[in-house]
Coordinates of C-alpha atoms and ligand atoms in Angstrom, one line a residue:
M101 CA -3.1 -66.5 -2.8
P102 CA -6.1 -65.5 -4.9
H103 CA -9.2 -65.2 -2.7
G104 CA -12.0 -66.2 -5.2
N105 CA -13.4 -64.1 -7.9
H106 CA -15.0 -60.8 -7.0
D107 CA -17.4 -59.2 -9.3
V108 CA -17.2 -55.5 -8.5
L109 CA -14.3 -54.6 -6.1
I110 CA -14.5 -51.1 -4.5
I111 CA -11.3 -50.0 -2.7
G112 CA -12.2 -47.2 -0.2
G113 CA -15.2 -46.8 2.1
G114 CA -15.8 -43.0 2.3
V115 CA -18.9 -41.4 0.8
A116 CA -18.0 -42.2 -2.8
G117 CA -17.3 -45.9 -2.2
L118 CA -20.4 -46.5 0.0
V119 CA -22.7 -44.7 -2.5
L120 CA -21.3 -46.7 -5.4
A121 CA -21.7 -50.0 -3.4
L122 CA -25.3 -49.3 -2.7
E123 CA -26.1 -48.3 -6.2
V124 CA -24.5 -51.3 -7.8
A125 CA -25.3 -54.1 -5.4
D126 CA -28.8 -54.8 -6.5
R127 CA -27.5 -55.9 -9.9
R128 CA -23.9 -57.2 -9.2
P129 CA -22.2 -58.6 -6.0
V130 CA -19.8 -56.1 -4.5
T131 CA -16.8 -56.5 -2.3
L132 CA -16.0 -53.3 -0.5
L133 CA -12.5 -52.9 1.0
R134 CA -12.5 -50.3 3.7
P135 CA -10.4 -49.5 6.7
A136 CA -11.7 -50.7 10.0
S137 CA -11.7 -47.1 11.3
D138 CA -13.6 -44.2 9.8
D139 CA -11.0 -41.9 11.2
L140 CA -8.9 -42.7 8.2
G141 CA -9.9 -40.7 5.1
A142 CA -11.7 -37.4 4.8
S143 CA -15.4 -38.1 4.5
R144 CA -16.2 -38.4 8.1
W145 CA -14.6 -35.1 8.9
A146 CA -16.5 -33.0 6.3
Q147 CA -18.3 -30.3 8.1
G148 CA -19.9 -27.8 5.7
G149 CA -22.2 -29.8 3.6
I150 CA -23.2 -30.6 0.0
A151 CA -23.8 -27.9 -2.7
A152 CA -26.8 -28.3 -4.9
V153 CA -29.5 -26.2 -6.5
L154 CA -32.4 -26.8 -4.1
S155 CA -34.0 -23.5 -3.3
P156 CA -36.6 -22.3 -5.9
S157 CA -34.7 -19.0 -6.0
D158 CA -31.4 -20.7 -7.1
D159 CA -30.7 -22.1 -10.6
I160 CA -28.5 -24.5 -12.5
D161 CA -26.8 -21.8 -14.5
A162 CA -25.9 -19.8 -11.4
H163 CA -24.3 -22.9 -9.7
T164 CA -22.5 -23.8 -12.9
Q165 CA -21.2 -20.2 -13.3
D166 CA -19.9 -20.0 -9.7
T167 CA -18.1 -23.3 -10.1
L168 CA -16.5 -22.1 -13.4
V169 CA -15.3 -18.8 -11.8
A170 CA -13.8 -20.6 -8.8
G171 CA -12.1 -23.1 -11.1
D172 CA -10.3 -20.2 -12.7
G173 CA -10.7 -21.1 -16.4
L174 CA -9.7 -24.8 -16.1
C175 CA -13.0 -26.6 -15.4
D176 CA -14.5 -28.9 -18.0
E177 CA -17.7 -27.0 -18.5
A178 CA -19.6 -30.1 -19.6
A179 CA -18.5 -31.9 -16.4
V180 CA -19.6 -29.0 -14.3
R181 CA -23.0 -28.8 -15.9
F182 CA -23.5 -32.5 -15.7
T183 CA -22.6 -32.5 -11.9
V184 CA -24.8 -29.5 -11.1
E185 CA -27.8 -30.9 -13.1
Q186 CA -27.6 -34.2 -11.3
G187 CA -27.2 -32.6 -7.9
P188 CA -30.9 -32.2 -6.8
A189 CA -31.7 -35.9 -7.6
A190 CA -28.7 -37.0 -5.7
I191 CA -29.8 -35.1 -2.6
E192 CA -33.3 -36.5 -3.0
W193 CA -31.7 -40.0 -3.0
L194 CA -29.8 -39.2 0.3
L195 CA -33.0 -37.8 1.8
G196 CA -34.7 -41.0 0.8
L197 CA -32.1 -43.0 2.7
G198 CA -32.8 -40.9 5.8
V199 CA -29.8 -38.6 6.2
P200 CA -30.8 -36.3 9.0
F201 CA -30.1 -32.9 7.3
T202 CA -30.9 -29.8 9.3
R203 CA -34.4 -28.5 8.8
D204 CA -35.1 -24.8 8.3
T205 CA -37.3 -23.7 11.2
N206 CA -38.1 -20.4 9.6
P207 CA -41.8 -20.5 8.5
T208 CA -41.1 -18.3 5.5
A209 CA -38.3 -20.5 4.2
D210 CA -38.7 -21.6 0.5
Y211 CA -37.1 -25.0 1.1
P212 CA -37.7 -27.4 4.0
Y213 CA -34.0 -27.9 4.9
H214 CA -31.6 -25.1 6.0
L215 CA -29.2 -24.0 3.2
T216 CA -26.0 -22.2 4.2
R217 CA -23.5 -20.3 2.1
E218 CA -19.8 -20.8 1.5
G219 CA -17.0 -19.2 -0.4
G220 CA -17.6 -18.6 -4.1
H221 CA -21.3 -19.5 -4.0
G222 CA -23.5 -16.6 -5.0
A223 CA -26.5 -18.2 -3.3
R224 CA -27.5 -20.2 -0.3
R225 CA -27.2 -23.8 -1.6
I226 CA -25.3 -25.9 0.9
I227 CA -27.5 -28.5 2.5
H228 CA -26.0 -29.8 5.8
A229 CA -26.4 -31.7 9.0
D230 CA -25.5 -29.1 11.6
D231 CA -21.7 -28.8 11.3
A232 CA -21.0 -32.5 11.0
T233 CA -22.4 -33.4 7.6
G234 CA -19.8 -36.0 6.7
R235 CA -20.5 -37.9 9.9
A236 CA -24.3 -37.9 9.3
V237 CA -24.0 -39.0 5.7
M238 CA -21.4 -41.7 6.6
D239 CA -23.5 -43.1 9.4
T240 CA -26.6 -43.4 7.2
L241 CA -24.7 -45.0 4.3
K242 CA -22.8 -47.4 6.5
A243 CA -25.9 -48.7 8.1
R244 CA -27.4 -49.3 4.7
V245 CA -24.3 -51.1 3.4
A246 CA -24.1 -53.3 6.5
A247 CA -27.7 -54.4 5.9
H248 CA -27.2 -55.2 2.2
P249 CA -27.0 -58.9 1.4
M250 CA -24.9 -58.4 -1.8
I251 CA -22.2 -56.2 -0.3
R252 CA -19.3 -57.9 1.4
V253 CA -17.3 -55.5 3.5
R254 CA -13.6 -56.5 4.1
D255 CA -11.8 -54.4 6.7
D256 CA -9.1 -57.0 7.3
L257 CA -7.1 -56.2 4.1
T258 CA -5.1 -53.3 2.8
A259 CA -4.8 -52.8 -1.0
I260 CA -1.2 -52.3 -2.1
G261 CA -1.6 -52.4 -5.8
L262 CA -3.8 -53.4 -8.7
L263 CA -3.8 -56.6 -10.8
Q264 CA -3.6 -56.5 -14.6
D265 CA -4.2 -59.1 -17.3
D266 CA -2.1 -59.6 -20.4
D267 CA -4.3 -57.2 -22.4
G268 CA -3.6 -54.4 -19.9
R269 CA -7.0 -54.6 -18.3
C270 CA -7.4 -54.1 -14.5
R271 CA -8.5 -57.3 -12.9
G272 CA -8.7 -56.6 -9.1
A273 CA -6.2 -55.7 -6.4
R274 CA -3.3 -57.1 -4.5
C275 CA -3.8 -56.8 -0.8
L276 CA -2.0 -57.6 2.4
E277 CA -3.5 -59.1 5.5
S278 CA -2.6 -57.6 8.9
T279 CA -0.1 -60.5 9.3
G280 CA 1.7 -59.3 6.2
A281 CA 0.5 -62.3 4.1
R282 CA -0.4 -61.5 0.5
A283 CA -4.0 -61.8 -0.7
D284 CA -5.0 -61.2 -4.3
L285 CA -8.6 -60.2 -4.9
P286 CA -9.4 -60.8 -8.6
A287 CA -12.3 -58.8 -9.9
H288 CA -14.2 -58.1 -13.1
D289 CA -14.4 -54.4 -12.4
T290 CA -12.3 -52.4 -9.9
V291 CA -13.2 -49.0 -8.5
L292 CA -10.7 -46.8 -6.7
A293 CA -12.4 -44.6 -4.0
T294 CA -9.3 -44.1 -2.0
G295 CA -9.3 -40.4 -1.4
G296 CA -6.9 -37.6 -2.3
A297 CA -3.3 -36.7 -1.5
S298 CA -3.4 -34.1 1.3
G299 CA -1.3 -36.5 3.3
L300 CA 1.7 -35.4 1.2
Y301 CA 1.7 -32.3 3.5
R302 CA 2.6 -31.8 7.1
H303 CA -0.5 -29.9 8.3
T304 CA -3.9 -31.2 7.1
T305 CA -7.5 -30.6 8.0
S306 CA -8.3 -34.3 8.8
P307 CA -6.2 -36.4 11.1
Q308 CA -5.1 -39.2 8.7
P309 CA -5.8 -38.3 5.1
A310 CA -4.8 -40.4 2.2
S311 CA -1.4 -39.7 0.5
G312 CA -2.4 -40.4 -3.1
E313 CA -1.9 -44.2 -2.8
G314 CA -4.9 -44.9 -5.1
M315 CA -3.7 -42.3 -7.7
L316 CA -0.3 -44.1 -7.8
M317 CA -1.9 -47.6 -8.1
A318 CA -3.7 -46.4 -11.2
A319 CA -0.6 -44.8 -12.6
E320 CA 1.3 -48.1 -12.1
L321 CA -1.1 -49.6 -14.6
G322 CA -0.6 -46.7 -17.0
A323 CA -3.5 -44.5 -16.2
T324 CA -3.3 -40.8 -16.9
L325 CA -3.1 -38.4 -13.9
M326 CA -4.4 -34.9 -14.3
N327 CA -4.0 -31.5 -12.6
L328 CA -1.8 -32.7 -9.8
E329 CA -0.4 -29.2 -9.2
F330 CA -3.7 -28.0 -7.8
Q331 CA -3.7 -28.9 -4.1
Q332 CA -6.2 -27.0 -2.1
F333 CA -5.4 -25.5 1.3
H334 CA -8.5 -24.8 3.4
P335 CA -8.1 -21.3 4.8
T336 CA -9.3 -22.1 8.3
C337 CA -8.0 -25.0 10.3
L338 CA -7.8 -24.6 14.1
H339 CA -4.3 -23.4 15.0
D340 CA -3.6 -26.0 17.8
P341 CA 0.0 -27.1 17.7
E342 CA -0.5 -29.6 20.5
G343 CA -3.9 -31.0 19.3
A344 CA -5.2 -33.1 16.4
P345 CA -6.1 -31.3 13.2
F346 CA -9.5 -29.8 13.3
L347 CA -11.4 -27.9 10.6
I348 CA -13.3 -24.7 11.2
S349 CA -15.9 -24.9 8.5
E350 CA -16.3 -22.3 5.7
A351 CA -19.9 -22.2 6.8
V352 CA -18.7 -20.1 9.7
R353 CA -17.7 -17.4 7.2
G354 CA -20.9 -18.2 5.2
E355 CA -22.9 -17.2 8.3
G356 CA -20.9 -14.0 8.8
G357 CA -17.6 -15.0 10.5
Q358 CA -14.8 -12.4 9.9
L359 CA -11.1 -12.9 9.5
L360 CA -8.9 -10.7 11.7
N361 CA -5.1 -10.4 11.8
V362 CA -3.2 -10.7 15.1
H363 CA -3.8 -7.0 15.6
G364 CA -7.5 -7.5 15.5
E365 CA -7.9 -5.8 12.0
R366 CA -10.1 -7.2 9.3
F367 CA -8.1 -7.7 6.1
M368 CA -10.3 -9.5 3.5
P369 CA -12.4 -6.5 2.2
A370 CA -9.3 -4.7 1.0
I371 CA -8.3 -7.8 -1.1
D372 CA -11.5 -9.0 -2.7
T373 CA -15.0 -7.5 -3.0
R374 CA -16.4 -10.9 -1.9
A375 CA -14.3 -10.5 1.3
E376 CA -14.3 -13.6 3.5
L377 CA -16.5 -15.4 0.9
A378 CA -14.0 -15.1 -1.9
P379 CA -13.0 -18.6 -3.4
R380 CA -10.6 -20.5 -1.2
D381 CA -7.4 -19.9 -3.2
V382 CA -7.9 -16.2 -2.7
V383 CA -8.6 -16.4 1.0
A384 CA -5.9 -18.9 1.8
R385 CA -3.3 -16.8 0.0
A386 CA -4.5 -13.6 1.8
I387 CA -4.1 -15.3 5.1
D388 CA -0.7 -16.7 4.2
A389 CA 0.4 -13.1 3.2
E390 CA -1.1 -11.6 6.4
M391 CA 0.7 -14.1 8.6
Q392 CA 4.0 -13.3 6.9
R393 CA 3.4 -9.5 7.1
T394 CA 2.5 -9.6 10.8
V395 CA 5.1 -12.3 11.5
S396 CA 2.6 -14.6 13.2
E397 CA 1.6 -18.2 13.2
H398 CA -2.1 -17.7 12.6
V399 CA -4.9 -15.2 12.1
F400 CA -8.3 -15.2 13.9
L401 CA -11.8 -16.1 12.8
D402 CA -14.2 -14.0 14.8
M403 CA -17.8 -15.1 15.1
R404 CA -18.6 -13.5 18.5
H405 CA -21.0 -11.0 16.8
L406 CA -23.3 -13.9 15.7
G407 CA -24.3 -14.4 19.3
E408 CA -24.0 -17.5 21.5
A409 CA -27.5 -18.9 20.6
A410 CA -26.8 -18.9 16.8
I411 CA -23.3 -20.3 17.4
L412 CA -24.7 -23.2 19.4
E413 CA -27.5 -23.8 16.9
H414 CA -25.4 -23.8 13.8
F415 CA -22.0 -25.0 15.0
P416 CA -22.3 -27.3 17.9
T417 CA -19.4 -29.6 16.9
I418 CA -17.0 -26.7 16.4
H419 CA -18.2 -25.1 19.7
R420 CA -17.7 -28.4 21.6
H421 CA -14.3 -29.2 20.1
C422 CA -12.9 -25.7 20.7
A423 CA -14.2 -25.8 24.3
T424 CA -12.2 -29.0 24.8
R425 CA -9.1 -27.0 23.6
G426 CA -9.8 -24.1 26.0
I427 CA -11.4 -21.7 23.5
D428 CA -15.0 -20.4 24.1
I429 CA -15.8 -19.4 20.5
A430 CA -18.8 -17.3 21.6
R431 CA -16.4 -15.0 23.5
T432 CA -13.0 -15.4 21.9
P433 CA -11.9 -15.2 18.2
I434 CA -10.6 -18.6 17.0
P435 CA -6.9 -18.9 16.0
V436 CA -6.8 -20.4 12.5
V437 CA -4.3 -21.3 9.8
P438 CA -4.5 -22.7 6.3
A439 CA -3.9 -26.5 6.0
A440 CA -3.9 -29.1 3.1
H441 CA -7.5 -30.1 2.5
Y442 CA -8.3 -31.4 -0.9
S443 CA -6.6 -32.6 -4.1
C444 CA -8.2 -31.1 -7.2
G445 CA -6.2 -33.4 -9.4
G446 CA -6.2 -37.2 -9.6
V447 CA -6.9 -40.1 -12.0
A448 CA -8.4 -38.7 -15.2
T449 CA -11.9 -40.1 -15.7
D450 CA -14.9 -39.6 -17.9
R451 CA -18.5 -38.9 -16.9
H452 CA -18.9 -42.5 -15.6
G453 CA -15.7 -42.6 -13.6
A454 CA -14.0 -44.7 -16.2
T455 CA -10.2 -44.3 -16.4
D456 CA -8.2 -44.9 -19.5
I457 CA -7.4 -48.5 -18.2
D458 CA -10.2 -51.0 -19.1
H459 CA -12.2 -52.2 -16.1
L460 CA -10.6 -49.6 -13.8
Y461 CA -12.8 -46.8 -12.4
A462 CA -12.1 -44.0 -10.0
V463 CA -14.7 -41.9 -8.0
G464 CA -14.4 -39.2 -5.3
E465 CA -11.3 -37.3 -4.5
V466 CA -8.9 -39.8 -6.1
A467 CA -10.5 -38.9 -9.5
C468 CA -10.1 -35.8 -11.7
T469 CA -13.4 -35.4 -13.5
G470 CA -12.9 -31.8 -14.7
L471 CA -15.4 -30.4 -12.2
H472 CA -12.9 -28.5 -10.0
G473 CA -10.5 -27.1 -12.5
A474 CA -7.8 -25.1 -10.8
N475 CA -9.7 -24.6 -7.5
R476 CA -12.5 -26.5 -6.0
M477 CA -15.5 -24.5 -4.8
A478 CA -16.6 -25.4 -1.2
S479 CA -19.0 -28.3 -0.8
N480 CA -18.8 -29.3 -4.5
S481 CA -16.7 -32.3 -3.5
L482 CA -19.4 -34.3 -1.6
L483 CA -21.6 -33.4 -4.5
E484 CA -19.1 -34.9 -6.9
C485 CA -18.8 -38.1 -4.8
L486 CA -22.5 -38.6 -5.0
V487 CA -23.1 -37.7 -8.6
F488 CA -20.1 -39.6 -10.1
A489 CA -20.6 -42.7 -7.8
R490 CA -24.2 -42.9 -9.1
S491 CA -23.2 -42.4 -12.7
C492 CA -20.3 -45.0 -12.3
A493 CA -22.8 -47.4 -10.8
A494 CA -25.2 -46.9 -13.8
A495 CA -22.3 -47.9 -16.1
L496 CA -21.3 -50.9 -14.0
R497 CA -24.8 -52.2 -13.6
D498 CA -24.9 -53.1 -17.3
A499 CA -21.2 -53.9 -17.9
T500 CA -20.3 -57.3 -19.5
H501 CA -17.9 -59.6 -17.7
A502 CA -14.7 -61.0 -19.3
P503 CA -12.9 -64.1 -18.0
L504 CA -10.1 -63.3 -15.5
A505 CA -6.5 -64.0 -16.3
I506 CA -4.2 -62.0 -14.2
R507 CA -0.6 -60.9 -14.0
S508 CA 0.5 -58.6 -11.2
T509 CA 2.4 -55.4 -11.8
V510 CA 3.0 -55.0 -8.0
P511 CA 6.7 -55.3 -7.2
A512 CA 7.4 -57.0 -3.9
V513 CA 8.6 -54.4 -1.4
A514 CA 10.3 -54.6 1.9
E515 CA 9.1 -53.2 5.2
A516 CA 11.7 -50.8 6.7
P517 CA 12.3 -50.0 10.4
P518 CA 9.5 -47.7 11.7
A519 CA 12.0 -44.9 12.6
A520 CA 13.3 -44.9 9.0
L521 CA 9.7 -44.9 7.6
E522 CA 8.7 -42.1 9.9
G523 CA 11.8 -40.1 9.0
W524 CA 11.3 -40.4 5.2
R525 CA 7.7 -39.5 5.4
E526 CA 8.4 -36.5 7.6
R527 CA 11.1 -35.3 5.1
M528 CA 8.7 -35.6 2.2
R529 CA 6.0 -33.8 4.0
A530 CA 8.3 -31.0 5.2
L531 CA 9.6 -30.3 1.8
M532 CA 6.2 -30.4 0.1
S533 CA 4.9 -28.0 2.8
A534 CA 7.9 -25.7 2.4
R535 CA 8.1 -25.6 -1.4
V536 CA 4.9 -26.9 -3.0
A537 CA 2.2 -25.3 -0.9
I538 CA 0.2 -22.1 -1.1
V539 CA 2.9 -20.0 -2.8
R540 CA 5.6 -21.7 -5.0
S541 CA 8.6 -20.4 -6.8
D542 CA 10.8 -21.7 -9.6
E543 CA 13.7 -22.0 -7.3
G544 CA 11.6 -23.8 -4.6
L545 CA 10.1 -26.2 -7.1
N546 CA 13.6 -27.0 -8.5
K547 CA 14.9 -27.7 -5.0
A548 CA 11.8 -29.8 -4.2
A549 CA 12.5 -31.9 -7.4
E550 CA 16.1 -32.5 -6.3
E551 CA 15.3 -33.3 -2.7
L552 CA 12.6 -35.7 -3.7
A553 CA 14.9 -37.4 -6.2
E554 CA 17.4 -38.0 -3.4
L555 CA 14.8 -39.3 -1.1
Y556 CA 13.4 -41.5 -3.9
Q557 CA 16.9 -43.2 -4.3
E558 CA 17.1 -43.9 -0.5
V559 CA 13.6 -45.4 -0.3
R560 CA 14.1 -47.4 -3.5
E561 CA 16.9 -49.3 -1.9
A562 CA 14.6 -50.4 0.9
V563 CA 11.8 -51.2 -1.6
E564 CA 14.1 -53.4 -3.7
H565 CA 14.8 -55.7 -0.8
G566 CA 11.8 -58.0 -1.5
Q567 CA 9.1 -58.5 1.3
P568 CA 5.9 -56.6 1.1
G569 CA 4.7 -54.2 3.9
T570 CA 1.8 -51.8 3.9
R571 CA 3.6 -48.8 5.4
L572 CA 6.6 -48.9 3.0
T573 CA 4.3 -49.4 0.1
S574 CA 2.2 -46.4 1.1
L575 CA 5.3 -44.2 1.4
W576 CA 6.7 -45.5 -1.9
Q577 CA 3.4 -44.6 -3.6
A578 CA 3.2 -41.2 -1.9
L579 CA 6.8 -40.3 -2.8
R580 CA 6.3 -41.0 -6.4
L581 CA 3.1 -39.0 -6.4
A582 CA 4.9 -36.1 -4.8
R583 CA 7.5 -36.2 -7.6
L584 CA 4.7 -36.3 -10.2
T585 CA 3.0 -33.3 -8.4
V586 CA 6.3 -31.3 -8.5
A587 CA 6.8 -32.2 -12.2
S588 CA 3.2 -31.0 -13.0
A589 CA 3.8 -27.7 -11.0
R590 CA 7.1 -27.0 -12.8
A591 CA 5.5 -27.6 -16.1
R592 CA 2.7 -25.1 -15.5
R593 CA 4.3 -21.8 -16.6
E594 CA 1.5 -19.5 -15.3
S595 CA -0.2 -18.7 -12.0
R596 CA -3.7 -20.0 -12.0
G597 CA -6.1 -21.0 -9.2
L598 CA -4.3 -22.9 -6.5
H599 CA -1.0 -22.9 -8.4
Y600 CA 0.4 -19.6 -7.5
N601 CA 4.0 -18.9 -8.6
P602 CA 5.1 -15.3 -8.6
D603 CA 7.9 -16.2 -11.1
C604 CA 5.1 -17.0 -13.7
Q605 CA 2.7 -14.5 -15.0
H606 CA -0.9 -14.7 -13.7
H607 CA -3.1 -16.3 -16.3
A608 CA -0.6 -15.9 -19.1
N609 CA -2.6 -18.4 -21.1
H610 CA -6.1 -17.6 -22.2
H611 CA -6.8 -21.1 -23.4
P612 CA -5.4 -23.2 -20.5
E613 CA -5.1 -26.9 -20.7
P614 CA -5.3 -29.3 -17.8
S615 CA -2.0 -31.0 -17.1
R616 CA -1.6 -34.7 -17.8
I617 CA 1.2 -36.9 -16.6
H618 CA 2.1 -40.6 -16.5
L619 CA 4.3 -42.5 -14.1
G620 CA 6.7 -43.4 -17.0
E621 CA 7.7 -39.7 -17.1
L622 CA 9.6 -39.9 -13.9
D623 CA 13.4 -40.4 -14.4
Ligands
SIN950 C1 -15.9 -26.8 5.2 O1 -16.8 -27.1 5.9 O2 -15.4 -25.7 5.1 C2 -15.4 -27.8 4.2 C3 -16.3 -28.0 3.1 C4 -15.6 -28.4 1.9 O3 -14.3 -28.5 1.9 O4 -16.2 -28.5 0.8

């Protein structure tokens, strides 16, 4: 049943969705579809902070250059410069909303808020709220959204697909109520802010990340997906086989934390002159290699030399969490392992978040703006959420409205038994983790393609039965995105950034192109 007409419909309530809602709602009514729990998604779990040129001793060219280097030749330089230039104003906007960023108590500091460092950054430029920046930003934004009279928050619906009119324009979303009943939300403009695709993997840095559902919804309407082969693994997730995923922020290395192998030996200085502060692809690969060489399940991150007072001051959340898991980080090195963290690829967009489908926009991790190239630099992602949500809002504020006439492209799907759903998802995650992770090979990618094709046939039979269900829809979307990811990885005949395949020469191509793929290319 259609649920009335919605002017701007935003799907996803992390940082990108909330910022966009606040920036649009003074001019156009907004419906914001977000899960009832913040634990879903990645924003709340972001620890490190937001990168921006804030210190008088930093500059736009330096941040731009560092981002281009980390992106390994594949960034869109204009998108990088645009993002970096908009950064300081975006932080001012957050400060104006009252986000409690950590102040610098040093009387000689040249900026009132503490700026930390992370991998790839040549300067201190990460503004943060202790080691729980995502939580602080989310709490502030959510309070503002809740108080805004023109934003209607719906946490009782799950989007399972997008609606399209006869001219191919996006016209809202098809949703399911918790009872399983269908609810169409027609909208003049629809924005995906649904997060990335780290949930395609078994070990992740946040407990319940997205699995590319939004990317696939856009692809179902014909949108271009870009750079899917570049999946980032954060080098340091707590190794805690019995516990929930927990990130150990890169800021720990930024403040001097050192990586040790299981024999207590430091290994990064021999690999890269930037040592522990090399870009993430370099550090994650080095840890992976060291774990294999020493036949161990983790390495250690040692911060004991920083002293207990500094650890408690800068990293209270990490200290508290590790203590609950029996690790006193002031006295013991932390066991860490790389885990899936961020999708550099996604729905191709322009500077305003516009996709190549009329009236469909994408912001945040679901989008591929060209900022990250082949490897995202730390803390550039919250920056991207802020900057692109604000520029998307600027475009939407003045957009003209067309009458709504909808046809749905969402096929009806059947819910399968929970055990089958769990089994299929586990198979997909296991093979993605084994064959499409930090190091790939031609043989591994070929096997992944075959195994995913088999799984696809099995799941398709369940999908073709007819009744919609959110869990099967999500798996069906994730599975097709996994196939597109493998296809993109097989097509890239070089090693670059996060896509490392020893069967392909490193940087064979001096004029690399982003990869582009459409759902229609799946056989
Ligand atoms: C971290 O705190 O290490 C995560 C920051 C990021 O991924 O940008």
